[in-house]
Coordinates of C-alpha atoms in Angstrom, one line a residue:
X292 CA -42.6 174.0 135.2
X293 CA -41.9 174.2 139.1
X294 CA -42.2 177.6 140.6
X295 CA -39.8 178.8 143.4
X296 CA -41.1 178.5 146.8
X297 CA -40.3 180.7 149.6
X298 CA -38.5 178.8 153.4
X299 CA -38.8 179.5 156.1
X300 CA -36.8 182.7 156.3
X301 CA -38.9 184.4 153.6
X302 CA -35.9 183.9 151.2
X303 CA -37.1 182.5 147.8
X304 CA -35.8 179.5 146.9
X305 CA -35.6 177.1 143.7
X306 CA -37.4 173.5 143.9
X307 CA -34.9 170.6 145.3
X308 CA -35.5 169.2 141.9
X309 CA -32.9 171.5 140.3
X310 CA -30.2 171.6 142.9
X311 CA -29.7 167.9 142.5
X312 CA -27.3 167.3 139.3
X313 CA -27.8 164.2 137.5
X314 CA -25.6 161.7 137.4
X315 CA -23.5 160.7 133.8
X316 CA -24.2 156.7 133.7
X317 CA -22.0 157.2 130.7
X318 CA -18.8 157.9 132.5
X319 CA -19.4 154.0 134.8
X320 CA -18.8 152.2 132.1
X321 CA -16.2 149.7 131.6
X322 CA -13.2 150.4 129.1
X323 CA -14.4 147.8 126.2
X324 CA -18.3 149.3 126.1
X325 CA -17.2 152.5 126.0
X326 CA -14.5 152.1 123.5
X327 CA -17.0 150.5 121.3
X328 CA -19.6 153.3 121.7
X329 CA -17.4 155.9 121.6
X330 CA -15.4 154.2 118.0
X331 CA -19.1 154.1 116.6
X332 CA -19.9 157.9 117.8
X333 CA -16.6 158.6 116.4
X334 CA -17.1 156.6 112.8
X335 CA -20.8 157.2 112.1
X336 CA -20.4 161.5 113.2
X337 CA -23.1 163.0 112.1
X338 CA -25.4 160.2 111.8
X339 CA -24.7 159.3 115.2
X340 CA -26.0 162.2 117.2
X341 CA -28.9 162.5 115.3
X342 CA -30.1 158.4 116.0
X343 CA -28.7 159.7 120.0
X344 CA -31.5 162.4 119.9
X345 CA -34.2 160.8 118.2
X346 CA -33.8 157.7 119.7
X347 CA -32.3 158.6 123.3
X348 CA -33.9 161.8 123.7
X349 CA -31.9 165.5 124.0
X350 CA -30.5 164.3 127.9
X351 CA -29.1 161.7 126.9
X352 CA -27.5 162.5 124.3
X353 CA -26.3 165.8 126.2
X354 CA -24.5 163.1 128.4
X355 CA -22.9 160.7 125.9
X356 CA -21.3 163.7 124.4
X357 CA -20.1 165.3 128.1
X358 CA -18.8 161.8 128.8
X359 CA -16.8 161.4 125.3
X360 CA -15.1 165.2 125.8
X361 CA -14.3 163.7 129.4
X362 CA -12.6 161.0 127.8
X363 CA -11.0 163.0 125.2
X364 CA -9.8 165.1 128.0
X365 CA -8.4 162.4 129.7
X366 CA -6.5 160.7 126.9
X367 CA -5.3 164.2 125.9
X368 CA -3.7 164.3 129.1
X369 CA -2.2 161.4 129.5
X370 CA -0.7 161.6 126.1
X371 CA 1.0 164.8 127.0
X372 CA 2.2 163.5 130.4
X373 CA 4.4 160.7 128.4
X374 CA 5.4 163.1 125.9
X375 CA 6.0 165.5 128.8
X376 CA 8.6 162.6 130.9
X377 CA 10.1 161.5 127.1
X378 CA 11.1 165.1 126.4
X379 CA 12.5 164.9 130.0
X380 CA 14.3 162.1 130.0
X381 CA 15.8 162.5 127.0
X382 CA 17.1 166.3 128.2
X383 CA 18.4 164.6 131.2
X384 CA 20.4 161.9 129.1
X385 CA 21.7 164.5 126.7
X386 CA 23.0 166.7 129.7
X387 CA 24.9 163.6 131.5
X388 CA 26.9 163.0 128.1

């Protein structure tokens, strides 16, 4: 474990280490290999996160899961922006007969 260190102001400060965040290579990949992890994440539930932790470690793991709630996120949105201009459109039809 790193221990803080103190600048040049006397302030105590944390190592650099832990300021960078880590990037998710998870959320880079192309539509058709994520599909097909995610559709075998999804399928095999349980038995999927534990072959991510014991195989991939805790991190990674950590990340394939941040990157599947981003792309749950995403799809949630864009399902309710459709339903959204539907429900719109169809108000402005019904108001112009």
């Amino acid at each position: 474990m790193k221990k803080s260190q103190e600048g040049e102001d006397g302030r105590v400060t944390q190592p650099e280490a832990n300021k960078e965040e880590i990037e998710n290579p998870y959320l880079i990949l192309d539509f058709w290999h994520f599909a097909i992890i995610s559709t075998l994440m999804i399928l095999f539930f349980p038995w999927s996160l534990l072959f991510c932790v014991f195989v991939y470690g805790l991190e990674e793991t950590k990340l394939l899961c941040a990157a599947l709630m981003h792309d749950a996120f995403k799809t949630l949105l864009a399902i309710l922006s459709v339903i959204t201009s539907l429900v719109i459109l169809i108000l402005i039809i019904l108001a112009v007969f």
